[in-house]
Tab-separated table of C-alpha atoms and ligand atoms in Angstrom:
chain	number	residue	atom	x	y	z
A	1	UNK	CA	81.430	163.424	127.073
A	2	UNK	CA	78.662	161.997	129.269
A	3	UNK	CA	79.935	159.964	132.174
A	4	UNK	CA	78.141	158.030	134.865
A	5	UNK	CA	79.882	157.105	138.090
A	6	UNK	CA	77.134	155.208	139.819
A	7	UNK	CA	73.607	153.893	139.487
A	8	UNK	CA	71.412	156.969	138.795
A	9	UNK	CA	68.575	157.808	141.141
A	10	UNK	CA	65.110	158.929	140.056
A	11	UNK	CA	62.492	160.753	142.143
A	12	UNK	CA	59.548	158.617	143.280
A	13	UNK	CA	57.140	160.438	140.941
A	14	UNK	CA	59.331	159.805	137.873
A	15	UNK	CA	57.282	157.895	135.274
A	16	UNK	CA	59.878	157.383	132.538
A	17	UNK	CA	60.332	153.858	131.199
A	18	UNK	CA	64.040	154.324	131.852
A	19	UNK	CA	63.430	154.725	135.589
A	20	UNK	CA	61.250	151.609	135.543
A	21	UNK	CA	63.519	149.311	133.541
A	22	UNK	CA	67.027	150.416	134.520
A	23	UNK	CA	67.260	148.127	137.525
A	24	UNK	CA	70.532	147.853	139.449
A	25	UNK	CA	71.057	144.449	137.851
A	26	UNK	CA	70.610	145.823	134.300
A	27	UNK	CA	72.862	148.767	135.120
A	28	UNK	CA	75.653	146.485	136.389
A	29	UNK	CA	75.309	144.270	133.323
A	30	UNK	CA	75.556	147.174	130.853
A	31	UNK	CA	77.599	149.923	132.465
A	32	UNK	CA	80.923	149.039	130.843
A	33	UNK	CA	79.585	148.066	127.407
A	34	UNK	CA	80.199	150.062	124.225
A	35	UNK	CA	79.084	149.715	120.612
A	36	UNK	CA	81.642	149.802	117.807
A	37	UNK	CA	80.954	153.508	117.252
A	38	UNK	CA	81.913	153.994	120.929
A	39	UNK	CA	78.372	154.619	122.236
A	40	UNK	CA	77.996	153.915	125.970
A	41	UNK	CA	75.204	153.250	128.459
A	42	UNK	CA	75.854	156.682	129.995
A	43	UNK	CA	75.099	158.286	126.622
A	44	UNK	CA	72.049	156.097	126.012
A	45	UNK	CA	70.380	157.111	129.276
A	46	UNK	CA	71.630	160.712	129.590
A	47	UNK	CA	68.335	162.275	128.436
A	48	UNK	CA	66.227	160.472	131.034
A	49	UNK	CA	68.815	160.874	133.792
A	50	UNK	CA	68.783	164.653	133.255
A	51	UNK	CA	65.080	165.019	132.476
A	52	UNK	CA	62.927	163.198	134.983
A	53	UNK	CA	59.789	164.212	133.083
A	54	UNK	CA	60.877	162.136	130.041
A	55	UNK	CA	58.326	159.686	128.722
A	56	UNK	CA	61.021	157.162	127.859
A	57	UNK	CA	64.436	158.734	128.515
A	58	UNK	CA	66.597	156.432	126.355
A	59	UNK	CA	68.248	156.870	122.949
A	60	UNK	CA	70.237	154.573	120.663
A	61	UNK	CA	73.477	155.823	119.108
A	62	UNK	CA	73.485	153.258	116.328
A	63	UNK	CA	71.712	150.096	115.208
A	64	UNK	CA	74.089	148.040	117.398
A	65	UNK	CA	72.842	149.832	120.542
A	66	UNK	CA	69.617	147.827	120.321
A	67	UNK	CA	71.693	144.606	120.736
A	68	UNK	CA	74.456	145.829	123.029
A	69	UNK	CA	71.976	147.403	125.470
A	70	UNK	CA	69.154	144.907	124.797
A	71	UNK	CA	68.699	144.235	128.532
A	72	UNK	CA	67.435	147.823	128.803
A	73	UNK	CA	65.892	148.426	125.358
A	74	UNK	CA	63.930	145.140	125.080
A	75	UNK	CA	61.650	145.663	128.111
A	76	UNK	CA	61.078	149.281	127.045
A	77	UNK	CA	60.184	148.171	123.499
A	78	UNK	CA	57.911	145.471	124.913
A	79	UNK	CA	56.083	147.858	127.204
A	80	UNK	CA	55.757	150.718	124.698
A	81	UNK	CA	54.812	148.767	121.547
A	82	UNK	CA	53.639	145.450	123.009
A	83	UNK	CA	56.336	143.893	120.786
A	84	UNK	CA	58.285	140.783	121.790
A	85	UNK	CA	61.741	139.551	120.774
A	86	UNK	CA	60.047	136.685	118.915
A	87	UNK	CA	57.799	139.065	116.907
A	88	UNK	CA	58.689	140.427	113.483
A	89	UNK	CA	57.795	143.712	111.894
A	90	UNK	CA	55.687	144.016	108.706
A	91	UNK	CA	55.277	147.052	106.492
A	92	UNK	CA	52.274	148.181	104.419
A	93	UNK	CA	52.361	151.599	102.808
A	94	UNK	CA	49.515	150.914	100.382
A	95	UNK	CA	47.075	153.821	100.758
A	96	UNK	CA	44.322	151.749	99.086
A	97	UNK	CA	44.214	149.560	102.197
A	98	UNK	CA	43.288	152.519	104.400
A	99	UNK	CA	39.616	153.064	105.136
A	100	UNK	CA	39.473	156.745	106.004
A	101	UNK	CA	36.799	158.965	104.445
A	102	UNK	CA	37.067	162.479	105.909
A	103	UNK	CA	35.401	162.233	109.355
A	104	UNK	CA	34.878	166.002	109.570
A	105	UNK	CA	33.993	167.349	106.132
A	106	UNK	CA	32.523	170.530	107.682
A	107	UNK	CA	35.863	171.300	109.397
A	108	UNK	CA	34.314	171.686	112.842
A	109	UNK	CA	36.687	169.534	114.878
A	110	UNK	CA	39.850	168.674	112.949
A	111	UNK	CA	42.104	171.680	112.525
A	112	UNK	CA	44.870	169.872	110.653
A	113	UNK	CA	46.332	166.458	109.854
A	114	UNK	CA	50.002	165.520	109.809
A	115	UNK	CA	51.744	162.200	109.193
A	116	UNK	CA	55.490	161.810	109.529
A	117	UNK	CA	58.041	159.047	109.404
A	118	UNK	CA	61.549	159.062	110.797
A	119	UNK	CA	64.388	157.715	108.660
A	120	UNK	CA	68.145	157.286	109.149
A	121	UNK	CA	70.736	156.513	106.513
A	122	UNK	CA	72.203	152.988	106.298
A	123	UNK	CA	75.805	152.526	107.456
A	124	UNK	CA	75.933	155.693	109.555
A	125	UNK	CA	75.517	156.118	113.316
A	126	UNK	CA	72.288	157.692	114.600
A	127	UNK	CA	72.171	161.333	115.760
A	128	UNK	CA	73.328	160.771	119.368
A	129	UNK	CA	76.616	159.213	118.163
A	130	UNK	CA	77.124	160.846	114.776
A	131	UNK	CA	80.270	162.912	114.085
A	132	UNK	CA	80.124	166.400	112.604
A	133	UNK	CA	81.486	165.130	109.280
A	134	UNK	CA	78.929	162.308	109.132
A	135	UNK	CA	76.127	164.769	109.931
A	136	UNK	CA	77.335	167.021	107.112
A	137	UNK	CA	77.247	163.991	104.822
A	138	UNK	CA	73.614	163.305	105.828
A	139	UNK	CA	72.661	166.879	104.949
A	140	UNK	CA	74.439	166.610	101.594
A	141	UNK	CA	72.711	163.347	100.655
A	142	UNK	CA	69.319	164.563	101.876
A	143	UNK	CA	69.468	167.926	100.084
A	144	UNK	CA	70.560	166.270	96.846
A	145	UNK	CA	67.763	163.641	96.965
A	146	UNK	CA	65.136	166.224	97.930
A	147	UNK	CA	66.191	168.711	95.274
A	148	UNK	CA	65.465	166.065	92.633
A	149	UNK	CA	61.769	165.763	93.611
A	150	UNK	CA	59.159	166.921	91.141
A	151	UNK	CA	55.454	167.765	90.861
A	152	UNK	CA	53.659	168.517	94.151
A	153	UNK	CA	56.768	167.412	96.093
A	154	UNK	CA	59.040	169.936	94.392
A	155	UNK	CA	60.448	172.447	96.854
A	156	UNK	CA	63.516	174.060	98.355
A	157	UNK	CA	65.959	173.055	101.092
A	158	UNK	CA	66.542	175.800	103.685
A	159	UNK	CA	69.567	175.285	105.997
A	160	UNK	CA	68.998	176.448	109.561
A	161	UNK	CA	72.471	177.930	109.676
A	162	UNK	CA	71.965	181.499	108.474
A	163	UNK	CA	68.161	181.409	108.565
A	164	UNK	CA	66.766	184.695	109.923
A	165	UNK	CA	65.288	184.353	113.417
A	166	UNK	CA	61.889	185.774	112.456
A	167	UNK	CA	61.665	183.216	109.614
A	168	UNK	CA	62.486	180.238	111.847
A	169	UNK	CA	60.176	181.503	114.614
A	170	UNK	CA	57.270	181.794	112.188
A	171	UNK	CA	57.938	178.283	110.830
A	172	UNK	CA	57.933	176.903	114.403
A	173	UNK	CA	54.780	178.829	115.360
A	174	UNK	CA	52.986	177.483	112.275
A	175	UNK	CA	53.958	173.899	113.291
A	176	UNK	CA	56.262	173.350	110.308
A	177	UNK	CA	59.728	173.424	111.904
A	178	UNK	CA	61.279	171.750	114.960
A	179	UNK	CA	62.143	173.848	118.016
A	180	UNK	CA	65.719	174.836	118.834
A	181	UNK	CA	67.277	173.917	122.170
A	182	UNK	CA	64.975	171.050	123.175
A	183	UNK	CA	66.409	169.932	126.557
A	184	UNK	CA	65.569	166.234	125.977
A	185	UNK	CA	67.522	166.221	122.706
A	186	UNK	CA	70.266	168.388	124.205
A	187	UNK	CA	70.961	165.829	126.935
A	188	UNK	CA	70.950	163.013	124.370
A	189	UNK	CA	73.741	164.727	122.411
A	190	UNK	CA	71.405	165.422	119.515
A	191	UNK	CA	72.005	169.184	119.494
A	192	UNK	CA	75.793	169.033	119.073
A	193	UNK	CA	77.184	171.540	116.519
A	194	UNK	CA	73.780	173.252	116.310
A	195	UNK	CA	72.647	174.669	113.853
A	196	UNK	CA	75.203	173.187	111.454
A	197	UNK	CA	73.771	170.646	108.995
A	198	UNK	CA	70.211	171.148	110.257
A	199	UNK	CA	67.516	172.317	107.906
A	200	UNK	CA	64.065	172.015	106.451
A	201	UNK	CA	62.870	171.224	102.948
A	202	UNK	CA	59.356	172.125	101.893
A	203	UNK	CA	57.160	172.604	98.864
A	204	UNK	CA	55.514	176.007	98.286
A	205	UNK	CA	52.213	174.989	99.932
A	206	UNK	CA	54.081	173.520	102.946
A	207	UNK	CA	52.110	170.291	102.591
A	208	UNK	CA	55.273	168.249	102.131
A	209	UNK	CA	58.247	168.885	104.405
A	210	UNK	CA	61.432	167.135	105.491
A	211	UNK	CA	63.381	167.937	108.651
A	212	UNK	CA	67.086	167.221	108.395
A	213	UNK	CA	69.232	166.148	111.372
A	214	UNK	CA	66.843	166.628	114.258
A	215	UNK	CA	65.979	163.609	116.475
A	216	UNK	CA	66.311	161.430	113.387
A	217	UNK	CA	68.377	162.263	110.315
A	218	UNK	CA	65.227	162.675	108.249
A	219	UNK	CA	61.664	163.297	109.323
A	220	UNK	CA	59.517	163.054	106.194
A	221	UNK	CA	56.244	164.905	106.742
A	222	UNK	CA	52.959	165.325	104.894
A	223	UNK	CA	50.431	167.756	106.373
A	224	UNK	CA	47.505	169.985	105.528
A	225	UNK	CA	44.549	171.780	107.060
A	226	UNK	CA	41.389	169.739	107.776
A	227	UNK	CA	40.715	166.012	108.071
A	228	UNK	CA	41.464	164.414	104.711
A	229	UNK	CA	43.698	161.821	106.336
A	230	UNK	CA	43.901	159.596	103.253
A	231	UNK	CA	45.175	162.415	101.041
A	232	UNK	CA	47.887	163.190	103.606
A	233	UNK	CA	48.877	159.508	103.740
A	234	UNK	CA	48.955	159.191	99.934
A	235	UNK	CA	51.255	162.200	99.573
A	236	UNK	CA	53.571	160.807	102.221
A	237	UNK	CA	53.815	157.312	100.754
A	238	UNK	CA	54.570	158.606	97.276
A	239	UNK	CA	57.281	160.895	98.705
A	240	UNK	CA	58.867	158.043	100.681
A	241	UNK	CA	59.145	155.847	97.594
A	242	UNK	CA	60.726	158.687	95.579
A	243	UNK	CA	63.295	159.417	98.313
A	244	UNK	CA	64.077	155.699	98.665
A	245	UNK	CA	65.157	155.672	95.007
A	246	UNK	CA	68.082	157.895	96.095
A	247	UNK	CA	68.849	156.984	99.721
A	248	UNK	CA	69.137	153.610	101.446
A	249	UNK	CA	67.703	153.737	104.955
A	250	UNK	CA	68.677	151.802	108.078
A	251	UNK	CA	66.293	148.840	108.411
A	252	UNK	CA	66.208	145.542	110.264
A	253	UNK	CA	63.771	142.674	109.639
A	254	UNK	CA	63.091	142.483	113.369
A	255	UNK	CA	62.848	146.176	114.329
A	256	UNK	CA	61.836	147.731	110.996
A	257	UNK	CA	63.166	151.244	110.405
A	258	UNK	CA	65.826	152.049	112.979
A	259	UNK	CA	65.391	155.314	114.870
A	260	UNK	CA	67.236	156.987	117.714
A	261	UNK	CA	64.266	156.762	120.108
A	262	UNK	CA	62.828	153.276	120.676
A	263	UNK	CA	59.257	154.649	120.495
A	264	UNK	CA	59.756	155.314	116.793
A	265	UNK	CA	61.103	151.914	115.702
A	266	UNK	CA	59.228	149.908	113.075
A	267	UNK	CA	57.128	152.203	110.952
A	268	UNK	CA	58.679	155.311	112.587
A	269	UNK	CA	55.276	156.785	111.810
A	270	UNK	CA	53.285	159.282	113.849
A	271	UNK	CA	49.925	160.119	112.290
A	272	UNK	CA	48.171	162.945	114.088
A	273	UNK	CA	45.328	165.393	113.970
A	274	UNK	CA	44.970	168.627	115.855
A	275	UNK	CA	41.422	168.261	117.101
A	276	UNK	CA	39.153	170.596	119.081
A	277	UNK	CA	37.224	168.778	121.821
A	278	UNK	CA	36.073	171.369	124.413
A	279	UNK	CA	33.390	169.135	125.997
A	280	UNK	CA	35.225	165.823	126.069
A	281	UNK	CA	38.453	167.314	127.400
A	282	UNK	CA	36.591	168.496	130.501
A	283	UNK	CA	36.168	164.833	131.404
A	284	UNK	CA	39.801	163.864	130.903
A	285	UNK	CA	39.331	160.286	132.183
A	286	UNK	CA	36.686	159.635	129.515
A	287	UNK	CA	38.906	161.305	126.888
A	288	UNK	CA	41.798	158.995	127.848
A	289	UNK	CA	39.548	155.949	127.948
A	290	UNK	CA	38.755	156.479	124.259
A	291	UNK	CA	42.332	157.259	123.237
A	292	UNK	CA	43.675	154.236	125.141
A	293	UNK	CA	41.103	151.959	123.515
A	294	UNK	CA	42.430	152.965	120.081
A	295	UNK	CA	46.129	152.913	121.109
A	296	UNK	CA	46.424	156.683	120.812
A	297	UNK	CA	48.514	159.282	122.559
A	298	UNK	CA	47.405	162.784	123.580
A	299	UNK	CA	49.914	165.629	123.160
A	300	UNK	CA	49.648	169.419	123.365
A	301	UNK	CA	49.652	171.404	120.147
A	302	UNK	CA	53.215	172.650	120.134
A	303	UNK	CA	54.868	169.261	119.885
A	304	UNK	CA	55.943	166.617	122.365
A	305	UNK	CA	55.962	167.742	126.030
A	306	UNK	CA	53.719	170.768	125.236
A	307	UNK	CA	50.260	171.711	126.515
A	308	UNK	CA	46.876	172.003	124.822
A	309	UNK	CA	45.708	175.481	123.812
A	310	UNK	CA	42.013	176.356	123.409
A	311	UNK	CA	40.877	172.717	123.881
A	312	UNK	CA	42.861	171.654	120.792
A	313	UNK	CA	44.882	168.457	121.261
A	314	UNK	CA	47.333	166.486	119.158
A	315	UNK	CA	46.003	162.920	118.872
A	316	UNK	CA	48.291	160.303	117.306
A	317	UNK	CA	48.997	156.581	117.094
A	318	UNK	CA	51.069	155.291	119.993
A	319	UNK	CA	52.140	151.908	118.517
A	320	UNK	CA	54.663	152.016	115.695
A	321	UNK	CA	56.417	148.644	115.767
A	322	UNK	CA	54.780	145.303	114.921
A	323	UNK	CA	51.919	147.123	113.197
A	324	UNK	CA	51.899	148.308	109.578
A	325	UNK	CA	51.850	151.955	108.502
A	326	UNK	CA	48.252	151.487	107.333
A	327	UNK	CA	47.330	150.173	110.804
A	328	UNK	CA	49.025	153.169	112.489
A	329	UNK	CA	46.872	155.579	110.484
A	330	UNK	CA	43.790	153.387	110.876
A	331	UNK	CA	44.232	153.414	114.706
A	332	UNK	CA	44.316	157.201	114.618
A	333	UNK	CA	41.390	157.452	112.204
A	334	UNK	CA	39.128	155.062	114.160
A	335	UNK	CA	39.876	156.865	117.411
A	336	UNK	CA	39.202	160.269	115.876
A	337	UNK	CA	35.833	159.080	114.533
A	338	UNK	CA	34.858	158.023	118.064
A	339	UNK	CA	36.173	161.241	119.632
A	340	UNK	CA	34.062	163.333	117.235
A	341	UNK	CA	30.972	161.191	117.896
A	342	UNK	CA	31.288	161.568	121.679
A	343	UNK	CA	32.110	165.287	121.425
A	344	UNK	CA	28.916	165.805	119.380
A	345	UNK	CA	26.825	163.888	121.936
A	346	UNK	CA	28.256	165.883	124.841
A	347	UNK	CA	27.567	169.183	123.053
A	348	UNK	CA	23.852	168.272	122.809
A	349	UNK	CA	23.452	167.630	126.556
B	1	ADP	P1	57.063	164.586	115.925
B	1	ADP	O1	55.706	164.686	115.348
B	1	ADP	O2	58.100	164.626	114.877
B	1	ADP	O3	57.145	163.439	116.866
B	1	ADP	P2	56.425	166.810	117.704
B	1	ADP	O4	55.394	166.080	118.490
B	1	ADP	O5	57.401	167.623	118.477
B	1	ADP	O6	57.339	165.858	116.822
B	1	ADP	O7	55.664	167.718	116.668
B	1	ADP	C1	56.381	168.476	115.745
B	1	ADP	C2	55.583	169.640	115.214
B	1	ADP	O8	54.524	169.161	114.438
B	1	ADP	C3	54.989	170.517	116.303
B	1	ADP	O9	55.101	171.868	115.900
B	1	ADP	C4	53.532	170.113	116.284
B	1	ADP	O10	52.675	171.155	116.699
B	1	ADP	C5	53.342	169.814	114.821
B	1	ADP	N1	52.179	168.943	114.579
B	1	ADP	C6	52.018	167.673	114.976
B	1	ADP	N2	50.843	167.197	114.568
B	1	ADP	C7	50.223	168.187	113.883
B	1	ADP	C8	48.981	168.320	113.210
B	1	ADP	N3	48.119	167.305	113.130
B	1	ADP	N4	48.698	169.502	112.633
B	1	ADP	C9	49.582	170.530	112.678
B	1	ADP	N5	50.764	170.463	113.286
B	1	ADP	C10	51.094	169.311	113.885
B	2	IOM	N1	60.808	160.555	121.081
B	2	IOM	C1	61.306	161.237	122.196
B	2	IOM	N2	61.467	162.636	121.870
B	2	IOM	N3	60.572	161.066	123.465
B	2	IOM	C2	59.875	159.843	123.654
B	2	IOM	C3	61.391	161.625	124.521
B	2	IOM	C4	60.966	161.213	125.940
B	2	IOM	O1	60.029	161.874	126.484
B	2	IOM	O2	61.575	160.288	126.453
C-alpha cells in the first residue's frame, strides 16, 4: 500500500507535470481524499514521486479519480492537451476523412507505422486500482471478444503467464510486445500480480495486435512496415468497431475514452512512425521546431523513455483529447511530410 506522510519534494531539474502542478495548496486539499474504489492521492502520484524523470507522473485509478483529484488532474490535462474544463471531446474514426497518401513510397525514411488506442472496460476500476479478480475478468472478456474476430483480424491470444522467455524477448525486440518490469508502471501499481492476466493477441502477420492488462486494460494496435498510414488507420478503425460489438468501454462526454494516464484521455490514440532522419537529428533544435509545430512528440525506438538508435526516431501525435482520431493521425502525417522534405534538403547540401 502506497502511503505519503508529507508533501513530496522534487529535485530542481525535475520536469514532470506532477512536480509543477502538485503545489502545497493542492496537496493539502487532496491528501485525505479517496474515490469509491479506495484510490488515494498517494497512489495517484506514486509513479512521479518515485521516478523524477517521469513526463507526467500521475495515474488515475478509476473514472472518479478525474473528479476527486481534479485540482491536480485538470491543470495537467490543460497543459498537456490544451483542453479546458469547458471544452468537450469529439470523435471521428472515419478513415475517408484522412488525407494521407504514402509520403515515402520508396521506403527511404519511414521504417514502420503503428497506431494504437487505449481502452478500459466500463464499470471496472482502471489498472492502478483493479483487483486481481477484476483483472482476470478483463482478460476473460478480452480473449473471448478477440477470439471471435475474423478475416485479417483473426488471430490467437497468448497469455504472458507461461510464455517462454525467448518468445517474449523476441516479441519485445520486434516492437510487438510491452516490456516487463517498467519502473514507471511498477510504482503506479500497474504491475501487481505480474504476469497473471497479461497477454497479447495477434494475427499471423502481426499487423493487428492487442495488449491485455498493461498500462490500460486493452491497447488495440495496427502496425506494418513502411508508410501507408491510411491502411494502418483503416485496419485499426475496423477492429475497434468489431471489438465494440462485444465490449462496452469506459467513456465520458467530457473526457472521451478514459485511460489510466491523463495523456491518453480522449481518443487514447498514439499514431507513430519510426523514421530515419540522420541529417535533421544532428540539428535537434530544428528537428523539435518542426515536431512542435505539428503537435508531435519525439521518442526513442524502444518505447516511451527509450533512446534513438541509428538516427531512427518514433514520431507521434502529442494531443489526444479535444481533437478527433482523424486529426491525431493527420497531425502526425503532416509533420512527417515536413520532416521528410527537410531531411531531403539537408542531404543535398
Ligand atoms: P505506446 O505506444 O503504447 O504508448 P510505447 O511508446 O512504449 O507505448 O511503445 C510500445 C512499443 O511499440 C515499443 O516497442 C515501440 O518500439 C513500438 N512502436 C511504437 N511505434 C512504432 C512504430 N511506428 N513502428 C514500430 N514499432 C513501434
Ligand atoms: N503514459 C505514461 N506511461 N507516461 C506519460 C508516463 C510518464 O512519463 O509520466
